[in-house]
Structures are given as structure tokens and as C-alpha cells.
Amino acid sequence: MERLRAASWEGVIGIDELVAQGVPERTAYRRTQEDGPWQLLAPATFLLSNGEPTYRQLEIAALVYAGEGAVITGIGGARHHGIRAGDDPSTVHVLIDEPRRVLSTSRIIVERTRRLPRPVTRDGLAVAPLVRCLTDGTRRIKDLAVIAAVLSEAVRRRMALAAALRRELDAGCRKGSAAPRRVLQAVDDGVWSAAEYEAREFWKAWDDLPEIEWNVRICDEAGRFLAIADGVVRELGFVWQIDSVEHHFATPEQVEETLAYQRRLRAAGLHVLSTRPAQLRGDATGLHADVLDALATAALLPSPRVRYEPPRTTT
């Protein structure tokens, strides 16, 4: 058994290697039967234990099963590049060269492509470049807010350019590309998170709301930094703060920083409206009325004593 484990890749091994190690094919499959010591992770791809495989073992199994030249992509691949946003994947998405024929399984998505990327090694695995991982992954996600979380993280952290993502969408499969294209427009407008994407969609849905800018840097008259405002209507001195739990209320320190942020802006003469993401989803009409009231109040106040810097460029 030690010899087999040494020949495996972290406990994962293909049937050809098992046979080469002296295990008859019939014996290998018999050991995967109910209550057997091994299990099949994919056709002809074995795990030398019967416990729940780790996600890494599934990734290895996908590469072993898909064969020569296979590359991990999608959100799982993006994780290896350091992307944290989005739900952890339950399946492994791999790319193979278009002429080859390998079927997908319940836990492994095998996609044939004429544009097989040159892999990079991440955590000892063959992984597609980040831009390809992101576009392949988001083409398969239905929730626009999740797509926004993933793409905006990559752009905000300067891990990928929005222009490079658009070029990859243009060059690749068009199926499923409409949603990430739509989200990239929001990212171009300065949106940095899923909550801000939902806020932007809400704002655009009402014809009576003025133009708003996203993630604008605000300084006082002397040029001292005050804050980066989620949304700003400059001509009215109005700031819209999206109070997502992740960024504002996850810890006592974040709560205090959020309150200090509001005090700094109000002391400079800006009018601040705070909104929870739940209001965007559950009470659009009521929130619309709140926004109109806040805008009207802001219009009555003296001009704020601040300087604005342009929204961050993402292209």
C-alpha cells in the first residue's frame, strides 16, 4: 500500500498507474465497491481511501482524469490566484484541447477549447491565467451580484484590468458572457463590491434620480483626506453609504470606523444617507422615497467644504 501511495498524487491515482504498479484492473474496481477501501472520483480515477475527498483531491482527480494538457479554470482556478469573493465551488472546471473527447462528470466540468491557455503553476497545480479563470467562471454564474463581487475584487485589488477581462470575453465563447459584460460596465463606473453593484442597479432603475458617481475620494478644503464615499452626487453634496455587514458591521472596530466616517463627512457639510443591502432588495419603493428626501435635504444645505477626486479608473 505504501508503494501505491508513493505512486499516487496525494492519494489520487489513475487506472493505468495502478496496473503499472501491479494492481489488476478488476481488483482496483472491486476495492471501490460498497464499504471498500477505495473510491472512484472520476472514471478510471481512484482515491486510495473511502473518506470524503478534499477539494484539492478533486482538483487533482480532474487533472488526472482529463489527461495531458488539462488546466484548471473557473472560480476554483481563481482561488489559486488569491480571489476570495464568491461562493466556494463544489465542482472543478478544467479545460482541454478541442480535438480531445473527455466527458464531464457530476463533480468535474470538462470544457473543450480551441484556445487552451498556457498554464501557470499554483499550489503545485496547472491553472489557467487569472483573467481566463474569471471569465470562464463568471460565464457560468447566474447571480449578477456574485459576478460583481468576483470581478470587482480582481479589478479593485489590481489583479486584473477590466479591459483585459473584456478582451477575453470577446475572444472566448459568447454563451453566458452577457452577465459579466453587464457587470464590467458597473466596474468601469467605479463599483467595488456586490452591494455597490446592487445599489447602482437600484439607482439606474429610477428616472428621477440624478447622476451619481461611485467610490469618489473626498478631501477637505486643505486637501486632507476624509473618506472614499460609496456614492456621491457632487452638485448636491450628497453621499450614499451602503452599509454592508462585511465592510461596516462585522467587528466593533468597523462599526466605530463607519460612525467616524459619517461624522467626518457631515462635519464638512455633506449630507449622508446610509442604506443596508436588505433595503435595496426588500423595500425599493420605500428606499426611493428616502433617497428623494435625502436629496432634497442636501439641496437646502450650504455647499460642502470639500474637494472631490475622480472615481478610480479601472481600465
PDB file of C-alpha atoms in Angstrom:
ATOM      1  CA  MET A   1       0.000   0.000   0.000  1.00  0.00           C
ATOM      2  CA  GLU A   2       2.860   2.381   0.752  1.00  0.00           C
ATOM      3  CA  ARG A   3       4.164   1.788  -2.751  1.00  0.00           C
ATOM      4  CA  LEU A   4       0.777   2.751  -4.217  1.00  0.00           C
ATOM      5  CA  ARG A   5       0.565   5.876  -2.114  1.00  0.00           C
ATOM      6  CA  ALA A   6       4.038   6.874  -3.231  1.00  0.00           C
ATOM      7  CA  ALA A   7       2.967   6.411  -6.859  1.00  0.00           C
ATOM      8  CA  SER A   8      -0.225   8.454  -6.333  1.00  0.00           C
ATOM      9  CA  TRP A   9      -0.696  12.214  -6.351  1.00  0.00           C
ATOM     10  CA  GLU A  10      -1.818  12.940  -2.786  1.00  0.00           C
ATOM     11  CA  GLY A  11      -3.828   9.725  -2.758  1.00  0.00           C
ATOM     12  CA  VAL A  12      -5.247  10.136  -6.275  1.00  0.00           C
ATOM     13  CA  ILE A  13      -4.162   7.691  -8.969  1.00  0.00           C
ATOM     14  CA  GLY A  14      -5.306   6.637 -12.436  1.00  0.00           C
ATOM     15  CA  ILE A  15      -6.046   3.069 -13.512  1.00  0.00           C
ATOM     16  CA  ASP A  16      -3.043   2.934 -15.850  1.00  0.00           C
ATOM     17  CA  GLU A  17      -0.683   3.725 -12.999  1.00  0.00           C
ATOM     18  CA  LEU A  18      -2.380   1.170 -10.733  1.00  0.00           C
ATOM     19  CA  VAL A  19      -1.926  -1.524 -13.349  1.00  0.00           C
ATOM     20  CA  ALA A  20       1.690  -0.454 -13.815  1.00  0.00           C
ATOM     21  CA  GLN A  21       2.136  -0.890 -10.076  1.00  0.00           C
ATOM     22  CA  GLY A  22       0.861  -4.455 -10.298  1.00  0.00           C
ATOM     23  CA  VAL A  23      -2.798  -3.987  -9.287  1.00  0.00           C
ATOM     24  CA  PRO A  24      -5.127  -5.828 -11.693  1.00  0.00           C
ATOM     25  CA  GLU A  25      -7.887  -3.647 -13.120  1.00  0.00           C
ATOM     26  CA  ARG A  26     -10.595  -5.929 -11.733  1.00  0.00           C
ATOM     27  CA  THR A  27      -9.054  -5.748  -8.262  1.00  0.00           C
ATOM     28  CA  ALA A  28      -8.901  -1.954  -8.392  1.00  0.00           C
ATOM     29  CA  TYR A  29     -12.569  -1.593  -9.217  1.00  0.00           C
ATOM     30  CA  ARG A  30     -13.579  -4.225  -6.661  1.00  0.00           C
ATOM     31  CA  ARG A  31     -11.934  -2.128  -3.956  1.00  0.00           C
ATOM     32  CA  THR A  32     -14.315   0.746  -4.803  1.00  0.00           C
ATOM     33  CA  GLN A  33     -17.465  -1.292  -4.157  1.00  0.00           C
ATOM     34  CA  GLU A  34     -19.640  -0.586  -1.123  1.00  0.00           C
ATOM     35  CA  ASP A  35     -17.596  -0.489   2.088  1.00  0.00           C
ATOM     36  CA  GLY A  36     -14.420  -0.951   0.041  1.00  0.00           C
ATOM     37  CA  PRO A  37     -11.203   0.868   0.990  1.00  0.00           C
ATOM     38  CA  TRP A  38     -11.034   2.984  -2.183  1.00  0.00           C
ATOM     39  CA  GLN A  39     -13.410   5.155  -4.192  1.00  0.00           C
ATOM     40  CA  LEU A  40     -13.784   6.451  -7.714  1.00  0.00           C
ATOM     41  CA  LEU A  41     -13.524  10.226  -8.064  1.00  0.00           C
ATOM     42  CA  ALA A  42     -13.951  10.053 -11.855  1.00  0.00           C
ATOM     43  CA  PRO A  43     -13.887   7.320 -14.473  1.00  0.00           C
ATOM     44  CA  ALA A  44     -10.646   5.333 -14.106  1.00  0.00           C
ATOM     45  CA  THR A  45      -9.508   7.789 -11.401  1.00  0.00           C
ATOM     46  CA  PHE A  46      -9.207   6.444  -7.850  1.00  0.00           C
ATOM     47  CA  LEU A  47      -8.797   7.830  -4.355  1.00  0.00           C
ATOM     48  CA  LEU A  48      -6.874   5.410  -2.156  1.00  0.00           C
ATOM     49  CA  SER A  49      -9.262   5.946   0.759  1.00  0.00           C
ATOM     50  CA  ASN A  50     -13.013   5.893   1.270  1.00  0.00           C
ATOM     51  CA  GLY A  51     -13.320   9.171   3.208  1.00  0.00           C
ATOM     52  CA  GLU A  52     -14.717  12.416   1.861  1.00  0.00           C
ATOM     53  CA  PRO A  53     -12.162  13.823  -0.610  1.00  0.00           C
ATOM     54  CA  THR A  54     -10.832  17.308  -0.107  1.00  0.00           C
ATOM     55  CA  TYR A  55     -11.471  19.880  -2.803  1.00  0.00           C
ATOM     56  CA  ARG A  56      -7.777  19.729  -3.671  1.00  0.00           C
ATOM     57  CA  GLN A  57      -8.053  15.977  -4.217  1.00  0.00           C
ATOM     58  CA  LEU A  58     -10.991  16.640  -6.554  1.00  0.00           C
ATOM     59  CA  GLU A  59      -8.818  19.127  -8.449  1.00  0.00           C
ATOM     60  CA  ILE A  60      -6.045  16.570  -8.751  1.00  0.00           C
ATOM     61  CA  ALA A  61      -8.559  13.941  -9.855  1.00  0.00           C
ATOM     62  CA  ALA A  62      -9.852  16.334 -12.523  1.00  0.00           C
ATOM     63  CA  LEU A  63      -6.350  16.835 -13.909  1.00  0.00           C
ATOM     64  CA  VAL A  64      -5.596  13.103 -13.829  1.00  0.00           C
ATOM     65  CA  TYR A  65      -8.934  12.226 -15.441  1.00  0.00           C
ATOM     66  CA  ALA A  66      -8.833  14.971 -18.092  1.00  0.00           C
ATOM     67  CA  GLY A  67      -5.322  13.960 -19.038  1.00  0.00           C
ATOM     68  CA  GLU A  68      -2.390  15.603 -20.767  1.00  0.00           C
ATOM     69  CA  GLY A  69      -2.608  19.371 -21.109  1.00  0.00           C
ATOM     70  CA  ALA A  70      -5.631  19.800 -18.815  1.00  0.00           C
ATOM     71  CA  VAL A  71      -5.786  23.140 -16.984  1.00  0.00           C
ATOM     72  CA  ILE A  72      -7.915  24.194 -14.002  1.00  0.00           C
ATOM     73  CA  THR A  73     -10.037  27.274 -14.642  1.00  0.00           C
ATOM     74  CA  GLY A  74     -13.180  28.961 -13.304  1.00  0.00           C
ATOM     75  CA  ILE A  75     -13.726  30.198  -9.760  1.00  0.00           C
ATOM     76  CA  GLY A  76     -11.735  27.289  -8.385  1.00  0.00           C
ATOM     77  CA  GLY A  77      -8.796  28.376 -10.511  1.00  0.00           C
ATOM     78  CA  ALA A  78      -9.285  31.992  -9.436  1.00  0.00           C
ATOM     79  CA  ARG A  79      -8.978  30.880  -5.811  1.00  0.00           C
ATOM     80  CA  HIS A  80      -5.420  29.739  -6.553  1.00  0.00           C
ATOM     81  CA  HIS A  81      -4.648  33.280  -7.748  1.00  0.00           C
ATOM     82  CA  GLY A  82      -5.968  34.756  -4.490  1.00  0.00           C
ATOM     83  CA  ILE A  83      -9.553  35.733  -5.353  1.00  0.00           C
ATOM     84  CA  ARG A  84     -11.702  35.433  -2.226  1.00  0.00           C
ATOM     85  CA  ALA A  85     -15.144  36.644  -3.356  1.00  0.00           C
ATOM     86  CA  GLY A  86     -17.973  34.375  -4.389  1.00  0.00           C
ATOM     87  CA  ASP A  87     -19.123  31.014  -3.101  1.00  0.00           C
ATOM     88  CA  ASP A  88     -16.560  28.241  -2.909  1.00  0.00           C
ATOM     89  CA  PRO A  89     -17.091  25.931  -5.889  1.00  0.00           C
ATOM     90  CA  SER A  90     -18.350  22.382  -5.414  1.00  0.00           C
ATOM     91  CA  THR A  91     -17.187  21.258  -8.863  1.00  0.00           C
ATOM     92  CA  VAL A  92     -13.843  21.500 -10.619  1.00  0.00           C
ATOM     93  CA  HIS A  93     -13.754  23.194 -14.020  1.00  0.00           C
ATOM     94  CA  VAL A  94     -10.964  22.105 -16.368  1.00  0.00           C
ATOM     95  CA  LEU A  95     -10.057  22.988 -19.943  1.00  0.00           C
ATOM     96  CA  ILE A  96      -8.764  20.525 -22.544  1.00  0.00           C
ATOM     97  CA  ASP A  97      -7.707  20.927 -26.156  1.00  0.00           C
ATOM     98  CA  GLU A  98     -10.688  20.995 -28.555  1.00  0.00           C
ATOM     99  CA  PRO A  99      -9.881  17.823 -30.566  1.00  0.00           C
ATOM    100  CA  ARG A 100      -9.930  15.657 -27.435  1.00  0.00           C
ATOM    101  CA  ARG A 101     -13.043  13.930 -26.096  1.00  0.00           C
ATOM    102  CA  VAL A 102     -13.459  13.685 -22.327  1.00  0.00           C
ATOM    103  CA  LEU A 103     -16.908  13.713 -20.748  1.00  0.00           C
ATOM    104  CA  SER A 104     -17.868  15.830 -17.750  1.00  0.00           C
ATOM    105  CA  THR A 105     -18.932  14.124 -14.520  1.00  0.00           C
ATOM    106  CA  SER A 106     -21.099  15.230 -11.609  1.00  0.00           C
ATOM    107  CA  ARG A 107     -18.111  16.899  -9.924  1.00  0.00           C
ATOM    108  CA  ILE A 108     -15.824  17.718 -12.853  1.00  0.00           C
ATOM    109  CA  ILE A 109     -16.711  20.097 -15.687  1.00  0.00           C
ATOM    110  CA  VAL A 110     -14.593  19.340 -18.741  1.00  0.00           C
ATOM    111  CA  GLU A 111     -14.670  22.110 -21.349  1.00  0.00           C
ATOM    112  CA  ARG A 112     -13.077  21.717 -24.755  1.00  0.00           C
ATOM    113  CA  THR A 113     -11.465  24.835 -26.173  1.00  0.00           C
ATOM    114  CA  ARG A 114      -9.561  25.915 -29.259  1.00  0.00           C
ATOM    115  CA  ARG A 115      -7.826  28.480 -27.083  1.00  0.00           C
ATOM    116  CA  LEU A 116      -6.170  26.295 -24.472  1.00  0.00           C
ATOM    117  CA  PRO A 117      -4.168  28.719 -22.322  1.00  0.00           C
ATOM    118  CA  ARG A 118      -0.608  28.201 -21.252  1.00  0.00           C
ATOM    119  CA  PRO A 119      -0.948  27.152 -17.601  1.00  0.00           C
ATOM    120  CA  VAL A 120       0.720  28.707 -14.608  1.00  0.00           C
ATOM    121  CA  THR A 121       1.648  26.614 -11.598  1.00  0.00           C
ATOM    122  CA  ARG A 122      -0.303  27.495  -8.483  1.00  0.00           C
ATOM    123  CA  ASP A 123      -0.073  25.328  -5.365  1.00  0.00           C
ATOM    124  CA  GLY A 124       1.510  22.627  -7.495  1.00  0.00           C
ATOM    125  CA  LEU A 125      -1.386  22.512  -9.962  1.00  0.00           C
ATOM    126  CA  ALA A 126      -1.750  23.571 -13.605  1.00  0.00           C
ATOM    127  CA  VAL A 127      -4.049  26.611 -13.515  1.00  0.00           C
ATOM    128  CA  ALA A 128      -5.214  28.965 -16.265  1.00  0.00           C
ATOM    129  CA  PRO A 129      -4.169  32.642 -16.026  1.00  0.00           C
ATOM    130  CA  LEU A 130      -6.402  34.691 -13.740  1.00  0.00           C
ATOM    131  CA  VAL A 131      -8.260  36.588 -16.484  1.00  0.00           C
ATOM    132  CA  ARG A 132      -9.231  33.306 -18.136  1.00  0.00           C
ATOM    133  CA  CYS A 133     -10.301  31.804 -14.789  1.00  0.00           C
ATOM    134  CA  LEU A 134     -12.508  34.810 -14.090  1.00  0.00           C
ATOM    135  CA  THR A 135     -14.228  34.863 -17.463  1.00  0.00           C
ATOM    136  CA  ASP A 136     -14.711  31.089 -17.584  1.00  0.00           C
ATOM    137  CA  GLY A 137     -16.104  31.142 -14.050  1.00  0.00           C
ATOM    138  CA  THR A 138     -18.444  34.108 -14.323  1.00  0.00           C
ATOM    139  CA  ARG A 139     -19.942  32.856 -17.593  1.00  0.00           C
ATOM    140  CA  ARG A 140     -21.434  30.033 -15.508  1.00  0.00           C
ATOM    141  CA  ILE A 141     -22.801  32.188 -12.668  1.00  0.00           C
ATOM    142  CA  LYS A 142     -26.385  33.439 -12.836  1.00  0.00           C
ATOM    143  CA  ASP A 143     -26.360  35.845  -9.872  1.00  0.00           C
ATOM    144  CA  LEU A 144     -25.168  39.255 -11.081  1.00  0.00           C
ATOM    145  CA  ALA A 145     -24.245  40.329  -7.553  1.00  0.00           C
ATOM    146  CA  VAL A 146     -21.907  37.346  -7.198  1.00  0.00           C
ATOM    147  CA  ILE A 147     -20.322  38.140 -10.567  1.00  0.00           C
ATOM    148  CA  ALA A 148     -19.880  41.730  -9.390  1.00  0.00           C
ATOM    149  CA  ALA A 149     -18.217  40.571  -6.175  1.00  0.00           C
ATOM    150  CA  VAL A 150     -15.717  38.416  -8.072  1.00  0.00           C
ATOM    151  CA  LEU A 151     -14.845  40.826 -10.882  1.00  0.00           C
ATOM    152  CA  SER A 152     -14.770  43.949  -8.741  1.00  0.00           C
ATOM    153  CA  GLU A 153     -12.392  42.283  -6.276  1.00  0.00           C
ATOM    154  CA  ALA A 154      -9.971  41.426  -9.069  1.00  0.00           C
ATOM    155  CA  VAL A 155     -10.069  44.950 -10.520  1.00  0.00           C
ATOM    156  CA  ARG A 156     -10.074  46.774  -7.177  1.00  0.00           C
ATOM    157  CA  ARG A 157      -7.044  44.807  -5.971  1.00  0.00           C
ATOM    158  CA  ARG A 158      -5.334  45.451  -9.326  1.00  0.00           C
ATOM    159  CA  MET A 159      -5.073  41.746 -10.031  1.00  0.00           C
ATOM    160  CA  ALA A 160      -6.735  42.168 -13.443  1.00  0.00           C
ATOM    161  CA  LEU A 161      -7.732  45.023 -15.721  1.00  0.00           C
ATOM    162  CA  ALA A 162     -11.339  45.468 -16.775  1.00  0.00           C
ATOM    163  CA  ALA A 163     -10.105  45.936 -20.348  1.00  0.00           C
ATOM    164  CA  ALA A 164      -8.312  42.576 -20.236  1.00  0.00           C
ATOM    165  CA  LEU A 165     -11.460  40.890 -18.953  1.00  0.00           C
ATOM    166  CA  ARG A 166     -13.484  42.403 -21.786  1.00  0.00           C
ATOM    167  CA  ARG A 167     -10.919  41.272 -24.352  1.00  0.00           C
ATOM    168  CA  GLU A 168     -11.082  37.724 -23.004  1.00  0.00           C
ATOM    169  CA  LEU A 169     -14.882  37.747 -23.136  1.00  0.00           C
ATOM    170  CA  ASP A 170     -14.695  38.955 -26.741  1.00  0.00           C
ATOM    171  CA  ALA A 171     -12.218  36.246 -27.705  1.00  0.00           C
ATOM    172  CA  GLY A 172     -13.946  33.377 -25.920  1.00  0.00           C
ATOM    173  CA  CYS A 173     -17.289  31.624 -26.011  1.00  0.00           C
ATOM    174  CA  ARG A 174     -20.193  34.071 -26.206  1.00  0.00           C
ATOM    175  CA  LYS A 175     -22.536  31.799 -24.253  1.00  0.00           C
ATOM    176  CA  GLY A 176     -23.076  33.232 -20.773  1.00  0.00           C
ATOM    177  CA  SER A 177     -20.963  36.333 -21.468  1.00  0.00           C
ATOM    178  CA  ALA A 178     -23.801  38.894 -21.310  1.00  0.00           C
ATOM    179  CA  ALA A 179     -23.921  38.939 -17.496  1.00  0.00           C
ATOM    180  CA  PRO A 180     -20.192  39.550 -16.898  1.00  0.00           C
ATOM    181  CA  ARG A 181     -20.200  42.186 -19.661  1.00  0.00           C
ATOM    182  CA  ARG A 182     -23.014  43.985 -17.881  1.00  0.00           C
ATOM    183  CA  VAL A 183     -21.169  43.805 -14.575  1.00  0.00           C
ATOM    184  CA  LEU A 184     -17.942  45.096 -16.133  1.00  0.00           C
ATOM    185  CA  GLN A 185     -19.779  48.261 -17.145  1.00  0.00           C
ATOM    186  CA  ALA A 186     -20.579  48.804 -13.478  1.00  0.00           C
ATOM    187  CA  VAL A 187     -16.963  48.110 -12.544  1.00  0.00           C
ATOM    188  CA  ASP A 188     -15.909  50.711 -15.121  1.00  0.00           C
ATOM    189  CA  ASP A 189     -18.230  53.150 -13.349  1.00  0.00           C
ATOM    190  CA  GLY A 190     -16.288  52.614 -10.122  1.00  0.00           C
ATOM    191  CA  VAL A 191     -18.306  49.886  -8.371  1.00  0.00           C
ATOM    192  CA  TRP A 192     -16.141  47.903  -5.943  1.00  0.00           C
ATOM    193  CA  SER A 193     -18.459  45.293  -4.424  1.00  0.00           C
ATOM    194  CA  ALA A 194     -21.590  43.223  -4.844  1.00  0.00           C
ATOM    195  CA  ALA A 195     -23.508  45.575  -2.524  1.00  0.00           C
ATOM    196  CA  GLU A 196     -22.487  48.587  -4.593  1.00  0.00           C
ATOM    197  CA  TYR A 197     -23.488  46.777  -7.781  1.00  0.00           C
ATOM    198  CA  GLU A 198     -26.981  46.234  -6.371  1.00  0.00           C
ATOM    199  CA  ALA A 199     -27.076  49.887  -5.294  1.00  0.00           C
ATOM    200  CA  ARG A 200     -26.112  51.017  -8.798  1.00  0.00           C
ATOM    201  CA  GLU A 201     -28.824  48.832 -10.341  1.00  0.00           C
ATOM    202  CA  PHE A 202     -31.372  50.319  -7.929  1.00  0.00           C
ATOM    203  CA  TRP A 203     -30.304  53.881  -8.744  1.00  0.00           C
ATOM    204  CA  LYS A 204     -30.426  53.331 -12.509  1.00  0.00           C
ATOM    205  CA  ALA A 205     -33.961  51.923 -12.240  1.00  0.00           C
ATOM    206  CA  TRP A 206     -35.401  55.338 -11.199  1.00  0.00           C
ATOM    207  CA  ASP A 207     -35.590  58.068 -13.828  1.00  0.00           C
ATOM    208  CA  ASP A 208     -35.993  60.845 -11.252  1.00  0.00           C
ATOM    209  CA  LEU A 209     -32.628  60.259  -9.561  1.00  0.00           C
ATOM    210  CA  PRO A 210     -29.647  62.416 -10.636  1.00  0.00           C
ATOM    211  CA  GLU A 211     -26.303  61.156 -11.893  1.00  0.00           C
ATOM    212  CA  ILE A 212     -24.221  59.524  -9.182  1.00  0.00           C
ATOM    213  CA  GLU A 213     -20.518  58.651  -9.029  1.00  0.00           C
ATOM    214  CA  TRP A 214     -19.043  55.674  -7.211  1.00  0.00           C
ATOM    215  CA  ASN A 215     -16.104  55.438  -4.824  1.00  0.00           C
ATOM    216  CA  VAL A 216     -15.138  59.069  -5.007  1.00  0.00           C
ATOM    217  CA  ARG A 217     -12.238  60.230  -2.876  1.00  0.00           C
ATOM    218  CA  ILE A 218     -13.186  63.239  -0.730  1.00  0.00           C
ATOM    219  CA  CYS A 219     -10.739  65.680   0.888  1.00  0.00           C
ATOM    220  CA  ASP A 220     -11.299  68.799   2.935  1.00  0.00           C
ATOM    221  CA  GLU A 221     -10.504  72.266   1.578  1.00  0.00           C
ATOM    222  CA  ALA A 222      -6.882  71.927   2.685  1.00  0.00           C
ATOM    223  CA  GLY A 223      -6.506  68.676   0.768  1.00  0.00           C
ATOM    224  CA  ARG A 224      -6.620  66.389   3.809  1.00  0.00           C
ATOM    225  CA  PHE A 225      -8.232  63.023   3.071  1.00  0.00           C
ATOM    226  CA  LEU A 226     -11.659  62.492   4.636  1.00  0.00           C
ATOM    227  CA  ALA A 227     -13.116  59.340   3.096  1.00  0.00           C
ATOM    228  CA  ILE A 228     -13.908  57.374  -0.018  1.00  0.00           C
ATOM    229  CA  ALA A 229     -17.645  57.713  -0.478  1.00  0.00           C
ATOM    230  CA  ASP A 230     -19.615  54.796  -1.928  1.00  0.00           C
ATOM    231  CA  GLY A 231     -21.851  57.112  -3.948  1.00  0.00           C
ATOM    232  CA  VAL A 232     -21.690  60.875  -4.460  1.00  0.00           C
ATOM    233  CA  VAL A 233     -23.976  63.435  -6.113  1.00  0.00           C
ATOM    234  CA  ARG A 234     -21.462  66.283  -6.268  1.00  0.00           C
ATOM    235  CA  GLU A 235     -23.754  69.168  -7.139  1.00  0.00           C
ATOM    236  CA  LEU A 236     -25.896  68.482  -4.065  1.00  0.00           C
ATOM    237  CA  GLY A 237     -23.203  67.442  -1.591  1.00  0.00           C
ATOM    238  CA  PHE A 238     -24.996  64.125  -1.127  1.00  0.00           C
ATOM    239  CA  VAL A 239     -23.205  60.933  -0.044  1.00  0.00           C
ATOM    240  CA  TRP A 240     -24.807  57.488  -0.210  1.00  0.00           C
ATOM    241  CA  GLN A 241     -23.250  54.929   2.072  1.00  0.00           C
ATOM    242  CA  ILE A 242     -24.019  51.223   1.512  1.00  0.00           C
ATOM    243  CA  ASP A 243     -23.700  49.621   4.939  1.00  0.00           C
ATOM    244  CA  SER A 244     -22.832  46.042   4.043  1.00  0.00           C
ATOM    245  CA  VAL A 245     -22.124  43.823   7.046  1.00  0.00           C
ATOM    246  CA  GLU A 246     -18.864  42.628   5.502  1.00  0.00           C
ATOM    247  CA  HIS A 247     -17.318  46.086   5.345  1.00  0.00           C
ATOM    248  CA  HIS A 248     -19.100  48.106   8.040  1.00  0.00           C
ATOM    249  CA  PHE A 249     -20.520  45.978  10.856  1.00  0.00           C
ATOM    250  CA  ALA A 250     -18.547  42.739  11.028  1.00  0.00           C
ATOM    251  CA  THR A 251     -16.465  43.904  14.048  1.00  0.00           C
ATOM    252  CA  PRO A 252     -16.761  46.619  16.728  1.00  0.00           C
ATOM    253  CA  GLU A 253     -13.818  48.388  15.100  1.00  0.00           C
ATOM    254  CA  GLN A 254     -15.658  48.535  11.766  1.00  0.00           C
ATOM    255  CA  VAL A 255     -18.764  49.926  13.476  1.00  0.00           C
ATOM    256  CA  GLU A 256     -16.693  52.700  15.073  1.00  0.00           C
ATOM    257  CA  GLU A 257     -14.912  53.467  11.801  1.00  0.00           C
ATOM    258  CA  THR A 258     -18.270  53.690   9.996  1.00  0.00           C
ATOM    259  CA  LEU A 259     -19.558  56.191  12.548  1.00  0.00           C
ATOM    260  CA  ALA A 260     -16.327  58.196  12.364  1.00  0.00           C
ATOM    261  CA  TYR A 261     -16.602  58.181   8.549  1.00  0.00           C
ATOM    262  CA  GLN A 262     -20.096  59.672   8.751  1.00  0.00           C
ATOM    263  CA  ARG A 263     -19.036  62.298  11.312  1.00  0.00           C
ATOM    264  CA  ARG A 264     -16.125  63.455   9.127  1.00  0.00           C
ATOM    265  CA  LEU A 265     -18.331  63.887   6.083  1.00  0.00           C
ATOM    266  CA  ARG A 266     -21.146  65.621   7.947  1.00  0.00           C
ATOM    267  CA  ALA A 267     -18.683  67.963   9.657  1.00  0.00           C
ATOM    268  CA  ALA A 268     -17.525  69.009   6.175  1.00  0.00           C
ATOM    269  CA  GLY A 269     -21.102  69.885   5.202  1.00  0.00           C
ATOM    270  CA  LEU A 270     -22.069  66.736   3.272  1.00  0.00           C
ATOM    271  CA  HIS A 271     -25.425  65.059   3.754  1.00  0.00           C
ATOM    272  CA  VAL A 272     -25.056  61.290   4.293  1.00  0.00           C
ATOM    273  CA  LEU A 273     -27.713  58.635   3.753  1.00  0.00           C
ATOM    274  CA  SER A 274     -26.887  55.128   4.989  1.00  0.00           C
ATOM    275  CA  THR A 275     -28.602  52.126   3.411  1.00  0.00           C
ATOM    276  CA  ARG A 276     -28.438  48.423   4.183  1.00  0.00           C
ATOM    277  CA  PRO A 277     -28.369  46.000   1.213  1.00  0.00           C
ATOM    278  CA  ALA A 278     -31.545  44.388   2.557  1.00  0.00           C
ATOM    279  CA  GLN A 279     -33.407  47.642   1.844  1.00  0.00           C
ATOM    280  CA  LEU A 280     -32.262  47.519  -1.774  1.00  0.00           C
ATOM    281  CA  ARG A 281     -33.754  44.059  -2.167  1.00  0.00           C
ATOM    282  CA  GLY A 282     -36.815  44.244   0.058  1.00  0.00           C
ATOM    283  CA  ASP A 283     -38.143  47.811   0.091  1.00  0.00           C
ATOM    284  CA  ALA A 284     -37.236  49.535  -3.166  1.00  0.00           C
ATOM    285  CA  THR A 285     -40.216  51.885  -3.104  1.00  0.00           C
ATOM    286  CA  GLY A 286     -39.593  52.966   0.466  1.00  0.00           C
ATOM    287  CA  LEU A 287     -35.898  53.410  -0.184  1.00  0.00           C
ATOM    288  CA  HIS A 288     -36.661  55.500  -3.264  1.00  0.00           C
ATOM    289  CA  ALA A 289     -38.720  57.859  -1.109  1.00  0.00           C
ATOM    290  CA  ASP A 290     -35.887  58.016   1.461  1.00  0.00           C
ATOM    291  CA  VAL A 291     -33.357  58.873  -1.252  1.00  0.00           C
ATOM    292  CA  LEU A 292     -35.576  61.642  -2.664  1.00  0.00           C
ATOM    293  CA  ASP A 293     -35.999  63.110   0.818  1.00  0.00           C
ATOM    294  CA  ALA A 294     -32.258  62.971   1.438  1.00  0.00           C
ATOM    295  CA  LEU A 295     -31.512  64.627  -1.895  1.00  0.00           C
ATOM    296  CA  ALA A 296     -33.996  67.380  -1.135  1.00  0.00           C
ATOM    297  CA  THR A 297     -32.382  67.954   2.257  1.00  0.00           C
ATOM    298  CA  ALA A 298     -28.921  68.047   0.733  1.00  0.00           C
ATOM    299  CA  ALA A 299     -30.096  70.659  -1.780  1.00  0.00           C
ATOM    300  CA  LEU A 300     -31.119  73.004   1.063  1.00  0.00           C
ATOM    301  CA  LEU A 301     -27.751  72.861   2.825  1.00  0.00           C
ATOM    302  CA  PRO A 302     -24.827  75.212   2.142  1.00  0.00           C
ATOM    303  CA  SER A 303     -22.214  73.944  -0.290  1.00  0.00           C
ATOM    304  CA  PRO A 304     -19.914  71.453   1.437  1.00  0.00           C
ATOM    305  CA  ARG A 305     -16.338  72.451   2.243  1.00  0.00           C
ATOM    306  CA  VAL A 306     -14.705  69.629   0.337  1.00  0.00           C
ATOM    307  CA  ARG A 307     -12.721  68.719  -2.770  1.00  0.00           C
ATOM    308  CA  TYR A 308     -13.566  65.697  -4.874  1.00  0.00           C
ATOM    309  CA  GLU A 309     -11.192  63.472  -6.763  1.00  0.00           C
ATOM    310  CA  PRO A 310     -12.358  61.453  -9.767  1.00  0.00           C
ATOM    311  CA  PRO A 311     -13.572  57.878  -9.327  1.00  0.00           C
ATOM    312  CA  ARG A 312     -10.815  55.332  -9.599  1.00  0.00           C
ATOM    313  CA  THR A 313     -10.067  54.297 -13.182  1.00  0.00           C
ATOM    314  CA  THR A 314     -10.358  50.555 -13.821  1.00  0.00           C
ATOM    315  CA  THR A 315      -9.335  50.328 -17.459  1.00  0.00           C
TER     316      THR A 315
END
